[in-house]
mmCIF file of C-alpha atoms and ligand atoms in Angstrom:
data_model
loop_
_atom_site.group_PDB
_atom_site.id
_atom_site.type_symbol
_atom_site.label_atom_id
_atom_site.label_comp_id
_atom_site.label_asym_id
_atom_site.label_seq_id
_atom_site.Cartn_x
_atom_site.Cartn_y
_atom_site.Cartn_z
ATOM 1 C CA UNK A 17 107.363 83.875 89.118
ATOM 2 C CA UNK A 18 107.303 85.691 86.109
ATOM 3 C CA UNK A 19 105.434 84.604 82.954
ATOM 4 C CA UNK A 20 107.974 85.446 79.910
ATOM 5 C CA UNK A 21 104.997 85.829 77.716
ATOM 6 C CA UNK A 22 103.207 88.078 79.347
ATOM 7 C CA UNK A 23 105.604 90.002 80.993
ATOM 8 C CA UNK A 24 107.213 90.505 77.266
ATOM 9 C CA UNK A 25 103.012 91.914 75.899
ATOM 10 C CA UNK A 26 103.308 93.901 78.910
ATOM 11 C CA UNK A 27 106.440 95.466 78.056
ATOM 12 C CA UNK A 28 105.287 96.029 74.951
ATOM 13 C CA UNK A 29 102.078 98.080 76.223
ATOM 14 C CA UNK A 30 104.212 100.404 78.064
ATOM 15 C CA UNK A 31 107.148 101.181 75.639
ATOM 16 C CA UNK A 32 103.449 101.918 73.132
ATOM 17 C CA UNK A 33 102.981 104.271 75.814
ATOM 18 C CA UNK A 34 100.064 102.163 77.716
ATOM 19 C CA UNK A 35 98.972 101.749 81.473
ATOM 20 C CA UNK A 36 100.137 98.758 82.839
ATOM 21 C CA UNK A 37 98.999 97.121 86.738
ATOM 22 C CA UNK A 38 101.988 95.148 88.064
ATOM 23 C CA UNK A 39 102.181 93.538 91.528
ATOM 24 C CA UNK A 40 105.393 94.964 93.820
ATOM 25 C CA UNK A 41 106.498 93.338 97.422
ATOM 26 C CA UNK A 42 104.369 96.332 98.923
ATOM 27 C CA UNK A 43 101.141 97.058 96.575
ATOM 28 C CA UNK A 44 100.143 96.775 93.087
ATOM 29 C CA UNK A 45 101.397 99.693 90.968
ATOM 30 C CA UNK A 46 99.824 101.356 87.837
ATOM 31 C CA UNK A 47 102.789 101.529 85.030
ATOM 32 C CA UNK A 48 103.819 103.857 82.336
ATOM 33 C CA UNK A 49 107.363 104.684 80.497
ATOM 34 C CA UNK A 50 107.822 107.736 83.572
ATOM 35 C CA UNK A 51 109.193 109.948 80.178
ATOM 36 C CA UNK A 52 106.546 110.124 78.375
ATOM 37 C CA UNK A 53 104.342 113.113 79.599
ATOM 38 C CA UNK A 54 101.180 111.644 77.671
ATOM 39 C CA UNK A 55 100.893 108.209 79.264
ATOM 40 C CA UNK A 56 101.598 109.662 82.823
ATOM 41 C CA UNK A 57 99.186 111.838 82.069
ATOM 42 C CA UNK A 58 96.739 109.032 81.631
ATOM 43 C CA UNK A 59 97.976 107.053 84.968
ATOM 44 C CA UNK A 60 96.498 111.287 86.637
ATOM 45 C CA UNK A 61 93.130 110.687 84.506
ATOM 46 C CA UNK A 62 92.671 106.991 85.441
ATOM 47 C CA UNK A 63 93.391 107.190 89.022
ATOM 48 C CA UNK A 64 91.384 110.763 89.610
ATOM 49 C CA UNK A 65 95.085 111.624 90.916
ATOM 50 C CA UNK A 66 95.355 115.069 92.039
ATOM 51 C CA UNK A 67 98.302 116.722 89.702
ATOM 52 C CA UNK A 68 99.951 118.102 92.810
ATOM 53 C CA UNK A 69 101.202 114.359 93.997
ATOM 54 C CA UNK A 70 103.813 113.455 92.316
ATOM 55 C CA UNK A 71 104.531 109.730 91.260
ATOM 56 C CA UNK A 72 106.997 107.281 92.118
ATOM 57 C CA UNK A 73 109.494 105.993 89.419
ATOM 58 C CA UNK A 74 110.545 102.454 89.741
ATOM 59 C CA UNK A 75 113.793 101.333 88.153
ATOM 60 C CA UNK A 76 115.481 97.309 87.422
ATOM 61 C CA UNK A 77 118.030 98.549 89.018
ATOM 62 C CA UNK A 78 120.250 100.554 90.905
ATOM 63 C CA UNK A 79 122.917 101.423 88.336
ATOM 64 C CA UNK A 80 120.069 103.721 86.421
ATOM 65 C CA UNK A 81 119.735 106.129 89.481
ATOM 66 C CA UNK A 82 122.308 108.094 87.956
ATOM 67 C CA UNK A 83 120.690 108.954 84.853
ATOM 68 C CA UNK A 84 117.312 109.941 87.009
ATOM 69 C CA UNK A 85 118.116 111.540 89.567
ATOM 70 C CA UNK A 86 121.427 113.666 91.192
ATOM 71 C CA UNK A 87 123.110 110.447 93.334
ATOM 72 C CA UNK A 88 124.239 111.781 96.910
ATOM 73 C CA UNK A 89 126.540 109.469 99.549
ATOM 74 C CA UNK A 90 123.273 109.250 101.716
ATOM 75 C CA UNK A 91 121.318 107.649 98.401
ATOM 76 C CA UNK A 92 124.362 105.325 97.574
ATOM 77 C CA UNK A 93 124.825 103.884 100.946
ATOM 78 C CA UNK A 94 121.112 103.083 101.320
ATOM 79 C CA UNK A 95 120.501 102.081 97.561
ATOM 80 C CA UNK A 96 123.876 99.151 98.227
ATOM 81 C CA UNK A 97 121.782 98.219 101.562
ATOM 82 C CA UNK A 98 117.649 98.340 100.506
ATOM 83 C CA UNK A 99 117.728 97.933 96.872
ATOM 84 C CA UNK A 100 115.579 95.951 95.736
ATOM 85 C CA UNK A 101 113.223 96.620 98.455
ATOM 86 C CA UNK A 102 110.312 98.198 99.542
ATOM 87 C CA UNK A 103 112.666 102.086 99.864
ATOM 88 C CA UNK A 104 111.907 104.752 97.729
ATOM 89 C CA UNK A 105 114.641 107.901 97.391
ATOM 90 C CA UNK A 106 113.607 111.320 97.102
ATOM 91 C CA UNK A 107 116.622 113.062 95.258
ATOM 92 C CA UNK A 108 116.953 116.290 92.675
ATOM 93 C CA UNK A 109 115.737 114.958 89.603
ATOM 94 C CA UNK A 110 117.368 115.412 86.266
ATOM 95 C CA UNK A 111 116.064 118.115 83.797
ATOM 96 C CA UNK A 112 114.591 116.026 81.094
ATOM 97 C CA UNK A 113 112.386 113.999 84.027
ATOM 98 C CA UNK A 114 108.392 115.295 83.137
ATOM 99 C CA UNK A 115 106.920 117.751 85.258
ATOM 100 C CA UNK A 116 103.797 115.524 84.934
ATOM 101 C CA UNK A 117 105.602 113.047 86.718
ATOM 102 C CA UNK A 118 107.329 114.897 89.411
ATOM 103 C CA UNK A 119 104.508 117.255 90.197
ATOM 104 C CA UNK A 120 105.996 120.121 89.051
ATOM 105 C CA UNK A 121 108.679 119.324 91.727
ATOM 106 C CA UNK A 122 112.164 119.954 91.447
ATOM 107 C CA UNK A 123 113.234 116.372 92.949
ATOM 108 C CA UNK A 124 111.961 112.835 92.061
ATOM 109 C CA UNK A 125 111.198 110.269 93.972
ATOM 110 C CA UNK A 126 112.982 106.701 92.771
ATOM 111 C CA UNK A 127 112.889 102.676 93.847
ATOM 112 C CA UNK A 128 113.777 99.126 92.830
ATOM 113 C CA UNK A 129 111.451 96.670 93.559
ATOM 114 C CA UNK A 130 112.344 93.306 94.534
ATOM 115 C CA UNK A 131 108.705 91.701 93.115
ATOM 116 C CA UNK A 132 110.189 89.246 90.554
ATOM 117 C CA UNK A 133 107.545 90.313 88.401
ATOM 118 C CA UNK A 134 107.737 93.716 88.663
ATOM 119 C CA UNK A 135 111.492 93.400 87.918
ATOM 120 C CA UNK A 136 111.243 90.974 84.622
ATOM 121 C CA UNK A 137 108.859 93.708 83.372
ATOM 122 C CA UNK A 138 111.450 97.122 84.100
ATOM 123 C CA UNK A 139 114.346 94.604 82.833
ATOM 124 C CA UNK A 140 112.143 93.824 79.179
ATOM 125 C CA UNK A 141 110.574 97.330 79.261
ATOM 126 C CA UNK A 142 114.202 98.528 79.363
ATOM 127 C CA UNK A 143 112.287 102.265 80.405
ATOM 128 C CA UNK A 144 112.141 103.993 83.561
ATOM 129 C CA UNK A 145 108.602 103.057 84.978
ATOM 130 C CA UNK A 146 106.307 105.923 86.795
ATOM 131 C CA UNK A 147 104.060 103.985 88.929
ATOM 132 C CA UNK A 148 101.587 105.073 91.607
ATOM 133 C CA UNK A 149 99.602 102.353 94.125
ATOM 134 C CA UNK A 150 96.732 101.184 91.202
ATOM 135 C CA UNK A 151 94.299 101.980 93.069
ATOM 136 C CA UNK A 152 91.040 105.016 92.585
ATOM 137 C CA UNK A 153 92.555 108.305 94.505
ATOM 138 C CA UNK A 154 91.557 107.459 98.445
ATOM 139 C CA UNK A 155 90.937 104.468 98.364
ATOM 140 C CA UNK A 156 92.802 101.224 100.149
ATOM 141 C CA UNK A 157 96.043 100.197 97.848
ATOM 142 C CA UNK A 158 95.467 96.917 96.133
ATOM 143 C CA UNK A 159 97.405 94.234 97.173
ATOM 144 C CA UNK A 160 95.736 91.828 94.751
ATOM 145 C CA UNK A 161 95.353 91.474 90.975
ATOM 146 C CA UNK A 162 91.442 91.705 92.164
ATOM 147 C CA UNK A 163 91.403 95.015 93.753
ATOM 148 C CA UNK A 164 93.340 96.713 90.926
ATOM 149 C CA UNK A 165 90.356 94.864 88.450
ATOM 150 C CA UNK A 166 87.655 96.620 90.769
ATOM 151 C CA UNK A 167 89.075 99.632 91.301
ATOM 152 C CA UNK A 168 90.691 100.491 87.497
ATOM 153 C CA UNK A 169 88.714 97.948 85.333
ATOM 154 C CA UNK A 170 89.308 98.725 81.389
ATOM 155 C CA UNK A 171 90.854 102.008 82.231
ATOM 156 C CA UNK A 172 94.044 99.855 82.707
ATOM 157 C CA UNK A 173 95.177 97.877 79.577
ATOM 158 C CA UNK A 174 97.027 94.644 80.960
ATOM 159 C CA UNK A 175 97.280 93.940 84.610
ATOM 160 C CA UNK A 176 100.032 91.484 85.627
ATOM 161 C CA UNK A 177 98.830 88.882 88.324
ATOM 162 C CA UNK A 178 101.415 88.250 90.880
ATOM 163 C CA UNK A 179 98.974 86.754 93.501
ATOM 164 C CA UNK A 180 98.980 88.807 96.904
ATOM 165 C CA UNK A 181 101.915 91.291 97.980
ATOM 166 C CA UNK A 182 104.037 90.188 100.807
ATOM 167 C CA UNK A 183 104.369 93.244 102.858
ATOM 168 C CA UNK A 184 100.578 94.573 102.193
ATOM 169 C CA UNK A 185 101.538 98.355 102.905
ATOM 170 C CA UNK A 186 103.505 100.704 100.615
ATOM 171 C CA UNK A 187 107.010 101.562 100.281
ATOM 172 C CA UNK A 188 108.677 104.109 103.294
ATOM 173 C CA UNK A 189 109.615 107.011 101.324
ATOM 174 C CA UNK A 190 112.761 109.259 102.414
ATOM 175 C CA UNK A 191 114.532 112.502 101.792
ATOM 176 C CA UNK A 192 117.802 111.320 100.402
ATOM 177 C CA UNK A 193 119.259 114.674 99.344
ATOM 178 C CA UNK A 194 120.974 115.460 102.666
ATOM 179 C CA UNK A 195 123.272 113.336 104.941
ATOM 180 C CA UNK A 196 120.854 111.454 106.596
ATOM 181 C CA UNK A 197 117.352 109.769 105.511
ATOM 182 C CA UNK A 198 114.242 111.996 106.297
ATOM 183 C CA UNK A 199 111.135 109.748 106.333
ATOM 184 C CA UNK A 200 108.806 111.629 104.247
ATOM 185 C CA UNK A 201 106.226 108.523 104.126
ATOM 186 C CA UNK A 202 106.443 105.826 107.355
ATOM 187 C CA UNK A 203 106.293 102.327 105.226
ATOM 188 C CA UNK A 204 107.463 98.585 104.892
ATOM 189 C CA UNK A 205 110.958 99.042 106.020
ATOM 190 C CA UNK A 206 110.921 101.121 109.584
ATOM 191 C CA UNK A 207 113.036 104.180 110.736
ATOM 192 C CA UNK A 208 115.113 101.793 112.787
ATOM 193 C CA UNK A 209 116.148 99.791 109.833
ATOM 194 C CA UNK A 210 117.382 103.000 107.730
ATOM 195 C CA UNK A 211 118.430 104.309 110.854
ATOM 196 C CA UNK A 212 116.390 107.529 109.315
ATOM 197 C CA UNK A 213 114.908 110.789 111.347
ATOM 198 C CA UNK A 214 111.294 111.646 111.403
ATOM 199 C CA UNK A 215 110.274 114.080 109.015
ATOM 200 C CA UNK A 216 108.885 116.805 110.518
ATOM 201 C CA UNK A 217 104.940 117.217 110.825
ATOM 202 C CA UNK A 218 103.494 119.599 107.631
ATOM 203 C CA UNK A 219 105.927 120.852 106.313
ATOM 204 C CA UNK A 220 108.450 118.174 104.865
ATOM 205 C CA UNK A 221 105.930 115.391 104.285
ATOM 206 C CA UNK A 222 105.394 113.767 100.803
ATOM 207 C CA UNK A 223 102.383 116.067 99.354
ATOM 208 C CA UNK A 224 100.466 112.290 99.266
ATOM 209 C CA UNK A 225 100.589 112.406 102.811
ATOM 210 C CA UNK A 226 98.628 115.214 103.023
ATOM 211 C CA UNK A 227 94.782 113.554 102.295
ATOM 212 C CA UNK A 228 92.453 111.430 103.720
ATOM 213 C CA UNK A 229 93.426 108.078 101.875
ATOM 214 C CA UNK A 230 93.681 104.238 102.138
ATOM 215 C CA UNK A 231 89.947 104.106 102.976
ATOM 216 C CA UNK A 232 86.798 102.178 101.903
ATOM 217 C CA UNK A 233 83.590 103.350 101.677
ATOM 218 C CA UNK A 234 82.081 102.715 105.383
ATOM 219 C CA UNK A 235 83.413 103.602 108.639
ATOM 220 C CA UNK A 236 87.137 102.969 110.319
ATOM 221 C CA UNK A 237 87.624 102.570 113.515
ATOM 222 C CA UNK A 238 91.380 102.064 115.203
ATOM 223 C CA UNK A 239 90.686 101.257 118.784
ATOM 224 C CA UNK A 240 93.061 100.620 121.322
ATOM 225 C CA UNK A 241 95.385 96.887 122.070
ATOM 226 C CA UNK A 242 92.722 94.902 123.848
ATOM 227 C CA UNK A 243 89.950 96.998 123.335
ATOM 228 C CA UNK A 244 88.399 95.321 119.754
ATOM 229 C CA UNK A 245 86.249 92.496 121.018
ATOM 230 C CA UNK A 246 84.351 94.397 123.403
ATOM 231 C CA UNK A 247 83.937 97.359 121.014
ATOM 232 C CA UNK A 248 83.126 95.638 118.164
ATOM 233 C CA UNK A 249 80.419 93.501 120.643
ATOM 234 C CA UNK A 250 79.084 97.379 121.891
ATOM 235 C CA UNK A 251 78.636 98.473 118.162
ATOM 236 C CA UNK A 252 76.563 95.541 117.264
ATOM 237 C CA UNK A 253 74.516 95.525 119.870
ATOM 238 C CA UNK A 254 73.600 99.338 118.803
ATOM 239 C CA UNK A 255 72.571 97.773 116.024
ATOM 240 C CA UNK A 256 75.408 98.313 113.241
ATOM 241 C CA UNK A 257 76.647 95.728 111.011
ATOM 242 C CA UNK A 258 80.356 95.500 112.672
ATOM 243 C CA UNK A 259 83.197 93.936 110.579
ATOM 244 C CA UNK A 260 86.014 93.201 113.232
ATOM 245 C CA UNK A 261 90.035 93.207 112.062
ATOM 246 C CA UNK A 262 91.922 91.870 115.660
ATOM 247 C CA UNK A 263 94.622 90.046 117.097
ATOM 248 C CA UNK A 264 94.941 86.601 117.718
ATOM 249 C CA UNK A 265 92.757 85.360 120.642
ATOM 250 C CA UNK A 266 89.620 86.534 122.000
ATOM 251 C CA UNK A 267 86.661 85.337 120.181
ATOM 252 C CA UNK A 268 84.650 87.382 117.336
ATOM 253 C CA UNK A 269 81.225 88.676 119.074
ATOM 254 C CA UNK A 270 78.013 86.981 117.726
ATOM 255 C CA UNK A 271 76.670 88.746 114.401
ATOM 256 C CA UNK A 272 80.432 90.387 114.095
ATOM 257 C CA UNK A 273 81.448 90.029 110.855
ATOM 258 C CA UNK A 274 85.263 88.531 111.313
ATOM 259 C CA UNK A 275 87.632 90.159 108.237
ATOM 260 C CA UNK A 276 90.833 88.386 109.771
ATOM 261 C CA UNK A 277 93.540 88.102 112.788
ATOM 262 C CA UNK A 278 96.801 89.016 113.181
ATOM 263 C CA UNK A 279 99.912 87.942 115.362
ATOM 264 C CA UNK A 280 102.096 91.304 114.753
ATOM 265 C CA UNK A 281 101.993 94.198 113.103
ATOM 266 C CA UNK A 282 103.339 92.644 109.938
ATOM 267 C CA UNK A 283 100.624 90.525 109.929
ATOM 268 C CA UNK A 284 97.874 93.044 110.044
ATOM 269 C CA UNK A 285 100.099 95.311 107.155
ATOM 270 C CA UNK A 286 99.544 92.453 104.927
ATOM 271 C CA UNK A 287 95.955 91.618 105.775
ATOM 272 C CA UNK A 288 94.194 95.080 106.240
ATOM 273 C CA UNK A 289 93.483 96.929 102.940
ATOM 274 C CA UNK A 290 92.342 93.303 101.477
ATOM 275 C CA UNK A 291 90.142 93.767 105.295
ATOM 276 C CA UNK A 292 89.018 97.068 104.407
ATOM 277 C CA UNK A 293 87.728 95.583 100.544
ATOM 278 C CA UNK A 294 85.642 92.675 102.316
ATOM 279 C CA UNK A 295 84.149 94.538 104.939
ATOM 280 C CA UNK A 296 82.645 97.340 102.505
ATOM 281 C CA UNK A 297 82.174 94.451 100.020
ATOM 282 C CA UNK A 298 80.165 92.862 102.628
ATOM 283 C CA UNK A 299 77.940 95.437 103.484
ATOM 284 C CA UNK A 300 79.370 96.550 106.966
ATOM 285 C CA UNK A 301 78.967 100.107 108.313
ATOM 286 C CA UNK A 302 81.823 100.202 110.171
ATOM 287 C CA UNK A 303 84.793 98.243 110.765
ATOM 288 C CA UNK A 304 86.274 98.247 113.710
ATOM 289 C CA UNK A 305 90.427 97.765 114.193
ATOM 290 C CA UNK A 306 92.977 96.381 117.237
ATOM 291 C CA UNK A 307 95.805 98.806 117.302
ATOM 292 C CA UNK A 308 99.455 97.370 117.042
ATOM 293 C CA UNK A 309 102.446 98.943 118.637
ATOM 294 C CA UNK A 310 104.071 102.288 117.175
ATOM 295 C CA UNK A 311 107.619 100.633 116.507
ATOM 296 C CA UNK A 312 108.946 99.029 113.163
ATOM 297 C CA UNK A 313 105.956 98.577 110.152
ATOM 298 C CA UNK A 314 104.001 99.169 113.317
ATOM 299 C CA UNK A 315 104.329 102.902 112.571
ATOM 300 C CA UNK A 316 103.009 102.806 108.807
ATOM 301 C CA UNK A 317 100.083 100.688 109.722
ATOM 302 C CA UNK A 318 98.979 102.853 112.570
ATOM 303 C CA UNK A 319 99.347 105.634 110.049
ATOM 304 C CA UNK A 320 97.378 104.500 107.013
ATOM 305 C CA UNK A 321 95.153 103.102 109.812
ATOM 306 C CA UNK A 322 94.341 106.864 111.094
ATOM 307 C CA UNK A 323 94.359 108.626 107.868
ATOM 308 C CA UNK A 324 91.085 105.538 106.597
ATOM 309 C CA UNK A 325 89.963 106.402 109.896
ATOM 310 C CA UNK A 326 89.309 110.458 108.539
ATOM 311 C CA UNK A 327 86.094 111.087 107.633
HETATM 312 O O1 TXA B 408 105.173 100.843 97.587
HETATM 313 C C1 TXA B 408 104.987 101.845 96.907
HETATM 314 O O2 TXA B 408 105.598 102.889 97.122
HETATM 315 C C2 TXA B 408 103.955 101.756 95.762
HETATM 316 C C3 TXA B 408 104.486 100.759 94.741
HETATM 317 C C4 TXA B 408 103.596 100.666 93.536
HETATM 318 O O3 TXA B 408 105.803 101.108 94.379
HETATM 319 N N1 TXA B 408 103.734 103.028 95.194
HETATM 320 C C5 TXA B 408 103.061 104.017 95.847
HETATM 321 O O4 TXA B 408 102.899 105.168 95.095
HETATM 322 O O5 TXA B 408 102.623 103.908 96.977
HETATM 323 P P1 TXA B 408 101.892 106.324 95.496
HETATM 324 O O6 TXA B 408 101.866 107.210 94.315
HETATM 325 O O7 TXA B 408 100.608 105.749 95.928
HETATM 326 O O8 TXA B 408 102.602 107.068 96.662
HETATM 327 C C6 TXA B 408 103.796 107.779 96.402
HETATM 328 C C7 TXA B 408 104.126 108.689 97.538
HETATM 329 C C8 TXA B 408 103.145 109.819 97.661
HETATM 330 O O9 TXA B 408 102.923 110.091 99.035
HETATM 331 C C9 TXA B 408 103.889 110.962 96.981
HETATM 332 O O10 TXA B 408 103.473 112.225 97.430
HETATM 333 C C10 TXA B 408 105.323 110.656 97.367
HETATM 334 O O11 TXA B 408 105.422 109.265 97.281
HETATM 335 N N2 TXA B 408 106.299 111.295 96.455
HETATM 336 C C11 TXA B 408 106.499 111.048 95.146
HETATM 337 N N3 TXA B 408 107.425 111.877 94.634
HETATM 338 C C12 TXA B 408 107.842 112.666 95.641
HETATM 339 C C13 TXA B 408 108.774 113.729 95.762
HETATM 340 N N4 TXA B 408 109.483 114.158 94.710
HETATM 341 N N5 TXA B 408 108.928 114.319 96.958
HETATM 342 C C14 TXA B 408 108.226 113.893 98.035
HETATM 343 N N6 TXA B 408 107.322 112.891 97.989
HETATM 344 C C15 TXA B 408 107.120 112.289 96.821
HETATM 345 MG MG1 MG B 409 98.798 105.531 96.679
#
């Protein structure tokens, strides 16, 4: 729950036109007032952020859409059913959003969290809040206070501790502007739910889609349902130093470093990124990953999985 205090110096920071880390229901997100073309700037700098990618503006609530962002039925309907949640809307934006903030883009990309913290801090900020995952460009999205310390540091000038995010992967992003959702970015709430359509490969993903991303400094490696043991076993005896994410069951192979278990895909969303921070922290070379199905959050793990997995 929210501290009054420090949500209130926090609000302060970012009205000044400061950076600050707040924790979400997905990941932590790096703050600033999303019209002010100087501190989003700094969120680029901080972050190494490529300017092309634009950033995600996070609202207290729904009613402010309007003065963001051109509403549609399709935005409406999902806003009443999602917000606050882990959705984000891509809509036209308004003229007076920054360029710095929407890339340069002609739409804007919008949410309302349902973090408690996150929404004391939009309600006392009273400002719409640009906010990109706090972590460095590439790497996992924190999903503690921790990560965004080890990752950000001083760059950052008040980070909010929330504790650890419940869902543990970032928001699904979709195309609001037509009749139907277009998933730009697969995420916590699944295609099914928003009874959405798959965006089409290339050309009408969200430009962060586009890089390798979400990965720590050694080796990924995504191997099949029922495969992880025995790989992770093979790897080690090659000589590697093996950290092992898996499901629930089949014991961890001696000298296998083991960086957690799952029961469902939900379960690995909200352990794996903290996995992927241990096992480089740890000094493995490679850490090997169970699959999970391709249905529900499923589909954004198994994502995020393959793009850590680039190299
Ligand atoms: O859960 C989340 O979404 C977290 C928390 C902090 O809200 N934020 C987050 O932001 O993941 P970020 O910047 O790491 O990812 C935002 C994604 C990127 O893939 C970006 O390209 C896409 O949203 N995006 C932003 N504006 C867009 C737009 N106008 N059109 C298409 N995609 C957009
Ligand atoms: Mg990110």
């Amino acid at each position: 729950m929210p501290d009054p205090a420090a949500v209130a110096q926090a609000a302060a920071i970012l009205c000044d036109g400061g950076l600050v880390a707040f924790p979400t229901e997905t990941v932590y997100g790096l703050g600033a007032d999303a019209l002010d073309p100087k501190a989003v700037a700094r969120i680029f700098a901080v972050k190494q952020r490529p300017a092309d990618n634009p950033l995600i503006v996070h609202l207290a609530d729904a009613g402010r859409l309007d003065a963001l962002a051109v509403t549609t039925p399709c935005a409406r309907r999902l806003a009443a059913r999602w917000w606050p949640g882990p959705l984000t809307v891509v809509l036209r934006a308004r003229p007076h959003v920054p360029s710095v903030t929407t890339a340069g883009l002609d739409s804007v990309a919008v949410r309302v969290p349902a973090h408690p913290v996150a929404h004391a801090l939009l309600r006392a900020a009273n400002l719409p809040v640009a906010a990109p995952s706090a972590n460095r460009s590439g790497r996992p999205s924190p999903t503690t206070a921790q990560h965004v310390l080890a990752d950000l540091g001083d760059a950052v000038d008040l980070i909010l501790d929330g504790g650890r995010c419940l869902h543990g992967v970032e928001s699904t992003v979709v195309d609001a502007r037509g009749d139907r959702p277009i998933v730009l970015r697969e995420g916590a709430l699944s295609r099914e739910q928003l009874d959405a359509v798959p965006g089409r490969a290339g050309g009408s993903a969200s430009p962060g889609t586009r890089h390798r991303h979400y990965a720590p400094a050694c080796r990924v490696l995504p191997v099949p349902i029922g495969e992880a043991c025995e790989r992770a076993e093979t790897l080690r005896r090659s000589g590697a130093q093996v950290g092992l994410v898996a499901a629930v069951g089949g014991g961890t192979p001696p000298g296998v470093l083991d960086l957690g278990r799952f029961a469902d895909a939900a379960g690995l969303a909200a352990l794996l990124y903290d996995a992927f921070r241990r096992g480089e922290a740890a000094g493995c070379e490679v850490i090997v990953v169970e699959s999970v199905a391709e249905e529900g959050i499923g589909r954004a793990v198994m994502d995020r999985l393959r793009r850590a997995a680039i190299r």
